[in-house]
PDB file of C-alpha atoms in Angstrom:
ATOM      1  CA  MET A   1       0.000   0.000   0.000  1.00 51.00           C
ATOM      2  CA  GLU A   2       2.811   2.369   0.801  1.00 53.00           C
ATOM      3  CA  SER A   3       4.264   1.947  -2.655  1.00 55.00           C
ATOM      4  CA  ASP A   4       0.913   2.977  -4.222  1.00 56.00           C
ATOM      5  CA  LEU A   5       0.733   6.001  -1.929  1.00 50.00           C
ATOM      6  CA  THR A   6       4.335   6.884  -2.731  1.00 49.00           C
ATOM      7  CA  LYS A   7       3.609   6.631  -6.463  1.00 50.00           C
ATOM      8  CA  ILE A   8       0.551   8.872  -6.112  1.00 48.00           C
ATOM      9  CA  LEU A   9       2.540  11.472  -4.161  1.00 42.00           C
ATOM     10  CA  GLN A  10       5.335  11.366  -6.718  1.00 48.00           C
ATOM     11  CA  MET A  11       2.813  11.815  -9.538  1.00 46.00           C
ATOM     12  CA  LYS A  12       1.225  14.778  -7.736  1.00 45.00           C
ATOM     13  CA  SER A  13       4.649  16.327  -7.170  1.00 45.00           C
ATOM     14  CA  LEU A  14       5.564  15.884 -10.823  1.00 43.00           C
ATOM     15  CA  THR A  15       2.215  17.323 -11.906  1.00 46.00           C
ATOM     16  CA  TRP A  16       2.689  20.323  -9.596  1.00 44.00           C
ATOM     17  CA  LEU A  17       6.254  20.831 -10.871  1.00 40.00           C
ATOM     18  CA  PHE A  18       5.155  20.576 -14.509  1.00 45.00           C
ATOM     19  CA  THR A  19       2.260  23.020 -13.935  1.00 41.00           C
ATOM     20  CA  THR A  20       4.557  25.492 -12.174  1.00 39.00           C
ATOM     21  CA  LEU A  21       7.125  25.321 -14.986  1.00 38.00           C
ATOM     22  CA  LEU A  22       4.395  25.774 -17.585  1.00 37.00           C
ATOM     23  CA  LEU A  23       2.995  28.846 -15.790  1.00 37.00           C
ATOM     24  CA  LEU A  24       6.454  30.380 -15.420  1.00 38.00           C
ATOM     25  CA  THR A  25       7.092  29.823 -19.125  1.00 42.00           C
ATOM     26  CA  LEU A  26       3.774  31.451 -20.049  1.00 39.00           C
ATOM     27  CA  LEU A  27       4.438  34.415 -17.763  1.00 37.00           C
ATOM     28  CA  GLN A  28       7.895  34.892 -19.245  1.00 40.00           C
ATOM     29  CA  THR A  29       6.443  34.763 -22.772  1.00 40.00           C
ATOM     30  CA  GLY A  30       3.889  37.435 -21.796  1.00 40.00           C
ATOM     31  CA  CYS A  31       6.671  39.680 -20.502  1.00 35.00           C
ATOM     32  CA  ASP A  32       8.632  39.157 -23.712  1.00 49.00           C
ATOM     33  CA  GLN A  33       5.481  39.971 -25.681  1.00 63.00           C
ATOM     34  CA  ASP A  34       5.039  43.248 -23.763  1.00 67.00           C
ATOM     35  CA  GLY A  35       8.672  44.147 -24.389  1.00 84.00           C
ATOM     36  CA  ARG A  36       8.283  43.350 -28.079  1.00 87.00           C
ATOM     37  CA  CYS A  37       5.156  45.518 -28.289  1.00 86.00           C
ATOM     38  CA  LYS A  38       6.926  48.424 -26.600  1.00 91.00           C
ATOM     39  CA  ARG A  39       9.833  48.173 -29.056  1.00 93.00           C
ATOM     40  CA  MET A  40       7.424  47.989 -31.986  1.00 93.00           C
ATOM     41  CA  ALA A  41       5.504  51.031 -30.683  1.00 95.00           C
ATOM     42  CA  LYS A  42       8.756  53.019 -30.599  1.00 96.00           C
ATOM     43  CA  GLU A  43       9.480  51.903 -34.169  1.00 96.00           C
ATOM     44  CA  LEU A  44       5.982  52.965 -35.258  1.00 97.00           C
ATOM     45  CA  LEU A  45       6.424  56.354 -33.594  1.00 97.00           C
ATOM     46  CA  GLU A  46       9.694  56.816 -35.501  1.00 98.00           C
ATOM     47  CA  LEU A  47       8.019  55.727 -38.749  1.00 98.00           C
ATOM     48  CA  ASP A  48       5.315  58.381 -38.228  1.00 98.00           C
ATOM     49  CA  ARG A  49       8.084  60.965 -37.694  1.00 98.00           C
ATOM     50  CA  GLU A  50       9.686  59.880 -41.005  1.00 98.00           C
ATOM     51  CA  PHE A  51       6.252  60.175 -42.643  1.00 97.00           C
ATOM     52  CA  ALA A  52       5.963  63.786 -41.355  1.00 97.00           C
ATOM     53  CA  LYS A  53       9.519  64.630 -42.412  1.00 98.00           C
ATOM     54  CA  LEU A  54       8.807  63.432 -45.953  1.00 97.00           C
ATOM     55  CA  SER A  55       5.679  65.603 -46.003  1.00 96.00           C
ATOM     56  CA  VAL A  56       7.752  68.707 -45.216  1.00 96.00           C
ATOM     57  CA  GLU A  57      10.556  67.789 -47.632  1.00 95.00           C
ATOM     58  CA  LYS A  58       8.591  66.448 -50.631  1.00 94.00           C
ATOM     59  CA  GLY A  59       5.002  67.520 -49.982  1.00 92.00           C
ATOM     60  CA  ALA A  60       1.961  65.895 -48.420  1.00 92.00           C
ATOM     61  CA  ASN A  61       0.925  64.171 -51.657  1.00 92.00           C
ATOM     62  CA  GLU A  62       4.143  62.179 -52.041  1.00 94.00           C
ATOM     63  CA  SER A  63       4.346  61.487 -48.323  1.00 95.00           C
ATOM     64  CA  PHE A  64       0.824  60.112 -48.091  1.00 95.00           C
ATOM     65  CA  MET A  65       1.159  57.989 -51.226  1.00 94.00           C
ATOM     66  CA  THR A  66       4.422  56.508 -49.877  1.00 96.00           C
ATOM     67  CA  TYR A  67       2.948  55.298 -46.582  1.00 97.00           C
ATOM     68  CA  ILE A  68      -0.610  54.432 -47.642  1.00 96.00           C
ATOM     69  CA  ASP A  69      -2.152  50.956 -47.685  1.00 96.00           C
ATOM     70  CA  ASP A  70      -4.136  50.032 -50.792  1.00 95.00           C
ATOM     71  CA  ASP A  71      -7.337  49.716 -48.711  1.00 95.00           C
ATOM     72  CA  CYS A  72      -6.842  52.927 -46.754  1.00 96.00           C
ATOM     73  CA  VAL A  73      -9.622  55.236 -45.583  1.00 95.00           C
ATOM     74  CA  LEU A  74      -9.228  58.997 -45.107  1.00 94.00           C
ATOM     75  CA  LEU A  75     -11.726  60.823 -42.922  1.00 93.00           C
ATOM     76  CA  ARG A  76     -11.768  64.541 -43.663  1.00 89.00           C
ATOM     77  CA  PRO A  77     -14.078  67.332 -42.456  1.00 87.00           C
ATOM     78  CA  ASN A  78     -17.233  68.026 -44.442  1.00 88.00           C
ATOM     79  CA  ARG A  79     -16.949  65.058 -46.800  1.00 89.00           C
ATOM     80  CA  THR A  80     -17.720  61.378 -46.954  1.00 93.00           C
ATOM     81  CA  PRO A  81     -14.898  58.917 -46.234  1.00 94.00           C
ATOM     82  CA  VAL A  82     -12.380  58.588 -49.068  1.00 94.00           C
ATOM     83  CA  LEU A  83     -11.919  54.855 -49.665  1.00 95.00           C
ATOM     84  CA  GLY A  84      -8.941  53.162 -51.268  1.00 94.00           C
ATOM     85  CA  ARG A  85      -5.624  54.142 -52.819  1.00 93.00           C
ATOM     86  CA  GLN A  86      -7.104  55.060 -56.209  1.00 94.00           C
ATOM     87  CA  LYS A  87      -9.632  57.563 -54.810  1.00 93.00           C
ATOM     88  CA  ILE A  88      -7.012  59.019 -52.474  1.00 92.00           C
ATOM     89  CA  GLU A  89      -4.565  59.403 -55.379  1.00 91.00           C
ATOM     90  CA  GLU A  90      -7.283  61.329 -57.244  1.00 91.00           C
ATOM     91  CA  MET A  91      -7.795  63.528 -54.176  1.00 87.00           C
ATOM     92  CA  PHE A  92      -4.039  64.215 -54.014  1.00 85.00           C
ATOM     93  CA  SER A  93      -3.626  64.819 -57.765  1.00 85.00           C
ATOM     94  CA  SER A  94      -3.552  68.620 -57.388  1.00 81.00           C
ATOM     95  CA  PRO A  95      -0.162  70.216 -56.674  1.00 74.00           C
ATOM     96  CA  ASP A  96       0.522  70.674 -52.976  1.00 74.00           C
ATOM     97  CA  THR A  97       2.969  73.567 -53.184  1.00 79.00           C
ATOM     98  CA  SER A  98       0.594  76.121 -51.643  1.00 83.00           C
ATOM     99  CA  PHE A  99       0.874  74.660 -48.141  1.00 89.00           C
ATOM    100  CA  THR A 100       3.165  72.728 -45.812  1.00 93.00           C
ATOM    101  CA  LEU A 101       1.767  69.947 -43.660  1.00 94.00           C
ATOM    102  CA  ASN A 102       3.798  68.848 -40.663  1.00 96.00           C
ATOM    103  CA  TRP A 103       2.964  66.892 -37.523  1.00 97.00           C
ATOM    104  CA  GLU A 104       4.516  65.665 -34.317  1.00 97.00           C
ATOM    105  CA  PRO A 105       3.576  62.166 -33.221  1.00 97.00           C
ATOM    106  CA  LEU A 106       3.052  62.095 -29.462  1.00 97.00           C
ATOM    107  CA  TYR A 107       2.187  58.455 -28.811  1.00 97.00           C
ATOM    108  CA  ALA A 108       2.061  55.030 -30.436  1.00 97.00           C
ATOM    109  CA  ASP A 109       0.696  51.686 -29.333  1.00 95.00           C
ATOM    110  CA  ILE A 110       0.663  48.221 -30.877  1.00 94.00           C
ATOM    111  CA  ALA A 111      -1.844  45.377 -30.571  1.00 93.00           C
ATOM    112  CA  ARG A 112      -0.499  42.251 -28.857  1.00 89.00           C
ATOM    113  CA  SER A 113      -0.785  40.502 -32.232  1.00 89.00           C
ATOM    114  CA  GLY A 114       1.924  42.868 -33.501  1.00 91.00           C
ATOM    115  CA  ASP A 115       0.176  43.616 -36.794  1.00 93.00           C
ATOM    116  CA  LEU A 116      -1.968  46.637 -35.925  1.00 96.00           C
ATOM    117  CA  GLY A 117      -1.091  49.912 -34.238  1.00 96.00           C
ATOM    118  CA  TYR A 118      -1.932  53.575 -33.995  1.00 97.00           C
ATOM    119  CA  THR A 119      -0.233  56.920 -33.566  1.00 97.00           C
ATOM    120  CA  TYR A 120      -1.636  60.271 -32.573  1.00 96.00           C
ATOM    121  CA  GLY A 121      -0.304  63.759 -32.233  1.00 97.00           C
ATOM    122  CA  ILE A 122      -0.572  67.389 -33.285  1.00 96.00           C
ATOM    123  CA  TYR A 123      -0.458  68.622 -36.860  1.00 96.00           C
ATOM    124  CA  LYS A 124       0.232  72.051 -38.323  1.00 95.00           C
ATOM    125  CA  VAL A 125      -0.639  73.358 -41.797  1.00 93.00           C
ATOM    126  CA  GLU A 126       1.028  76.573 -42.965  1.00 93.00           C
ATOM    127  CA  MET A 127      -0.220  78.454 -46.017  1.00 89.00           C
ATOM    128  CA  ASP A 128      -0.414  81.938 -47.450  1.00 86.00           C
ATOM    129  CA  SER A 129      -3.721  83.748 -47.163  1.00 84.00           C
ATOM    130  CA  PRO A 130      -5.118  85.648 -50.186  1.00 85.00           C
ATOM    131  CA  GLU A 131      -3.685  88.791 -48.548  1.00 87.00           C
ATOM    132  CA  GLY A 132      -0.206  87.219 -48.506  1.00 83.00           C
ATOM    133  CA  LYS A 133      -0.071  86.602 -44.747  1.00 88.00           C
ATOM    134  CA  LEU A 134       1.118  83.289 -43.365  1.00 89.00           C
ATOM    135  CA  VAL A 135      -1.813  81.382 -41.849  1.00 89.00           C
ATOM    136  CA  THR A 136      -1.233  78.458 -39.520  1.00 91.00           C
ATOM    137  CA  LYS A 137      -3.893  75.904 -38.668  1.00 91.00           C
ATOM    138  CA  GLU A 138      -3.279  73.341 -35.968  1.00 94.00           C
ATOM    139  CA  GLY A 139      -5.154  70.309 -34.789  1.00 94.00           C
ATOM    140  CA  THR A 140      -4.919  66.747 -33.611  1.00 95.00           C
ATOM    141  CA  TYR A 141      -4.742  63.575 -35.662  1.00 96.00           C
ATOM    142  CA  VAL A 142      -4.851  59.808 -35.320  1.00 96.00           C
ATOM    143  CA  THR A 143      -3.430  57.313 -37.796  1.00 97.00           C
ATOM    144  CA  ILE A 144      -4.095  53.582 -37.701  1.00 97.00           C
ATOM    145  CA  TRP A 145      -1.331  51.383 -39.098  1.00 98.00           C
ATOM    146  CA  LYS A 146      -1.291  47.784 -40.334  1.00 97.00           C
ATOM    147  CA  LYS A 147       1.772  45.601 -40.817  1.00 96.00           C
ATOM    148  CA  GLY A 148       1.768  43.972 -44.244  1.00 94.00           C
ATOM    149  CA  GLN A 149       2.897  40.525 -45.321  1.00 93.00           C
ATOM    150  CA  ASP A 150       6.220  42.128 -46.300  1.00 94.00           C
ATOM    151  CA  GLY A 151       6.740  43.327 -42.700  1.00 93.00           C
ATOM    152  CA  LYS A 152       6.274  46.998 -43.607  1.00 96.00           C
ATOM    153  CA  TRP A 153       3.832  49.297 -41.842  1.00 97.00           C
ATOM    154  CA  LYS A 154       1.277  51.176 -43.981  1.00 97.00           C
ATOM    155  CA  PHE A 155      -1.500  53.373 -42.680  1.00 97.00           C
ATOM    156  CA  VAL A 156      -5.059  52.113 -43.147  1.00 97.00           C
ATOM    157  CA  LEU A 157      -6.963  55.061 -41.644  1.00 96.00           C
ATOM    158  CA  ASP A 158      -6.069  58.693 -41.122  1.00 96.00           C
ATOM    159  CA  THR A 159      -8.135  61.499 -39.663  1.00 94.00           C
ATOM    160  CA  GLY A 160      -7.665  64.813 -37.913  1.00 93.00           C
ATOM    161  CA  ASN A 161      -9.532  67.546 -36.091  1.00 90.00           C
ATOM    162  CA  GLN A 162      -8.754  71.212 -36.492  1.00 88.00           C
ATOM    163  CA  GLY A 163      -9.019  73.374 -33.449  1.00 83.00           C
ATOM    164  CA  LEU A 164      -5.868  74.104 -31.479  1.00 79.00           C
ATOM    165  CA  GLY A 165      -4.932  77.704 -30.783  1.00 66.00           C
ATOM    166  CA  LYS A 166      -7.003  80.863 -30.869  1.00 61.00           C
ATOM    167  CA  ASN A 167      -9.627  81.573 -33.543  1.00 54.00           C
ATOM    168  CA  ASN A 168     -10.508  77.896 -33.894  1.00 52.00           C
ATOM    169  CA  GLY A 169      -7.001  76.885 -34.867  1.00 47.00           C
ATOM    170  CA  GLU A 170      -6.120  79.806 -37.127  1.00 51.00           C
ATOM    171  CA  LYS A 171      -3.203  82.079 -36.269  1.00 50.00           C
ATOM    172  CA  GLU A 172      -1.971  85.039 -38.255  1.00 48.00           C
TER     173      GLU A 172
END
């Protein structure tokens, strides 16, 4: 009888040991996952900064068409959503030399899956008024990003809200 009891106790000890090791492994994987997501969020924040830099250097049109996903959606004030690369290309077909669009990403986060993320921040558009004065409009934006099969991030949704500063976001 003692040998049966000893075997049962040994089995319980092994089961407890195995369960403990499994839980520790899962907890460690979760910590690694969080660390990976934090690194990826920093990378996405830097990518959004590169996106903004290209907008200042080459214009908003080229910048947006460089970082856009084929199935992207743009949400803009006073219009229906603009769906897909082709429609967005049509929207951006006019020269963009009359204004400069810049933004500063403030935050990024990544889904635990590692294939979806978002950035948000503050944007600034500078343009000449009909009177020749420099007009600045500021607001907030959010961009949702998706990681493609090729491992590159492209934005799938972009929107912004004007309204920072005096006079509803307009400064002279």
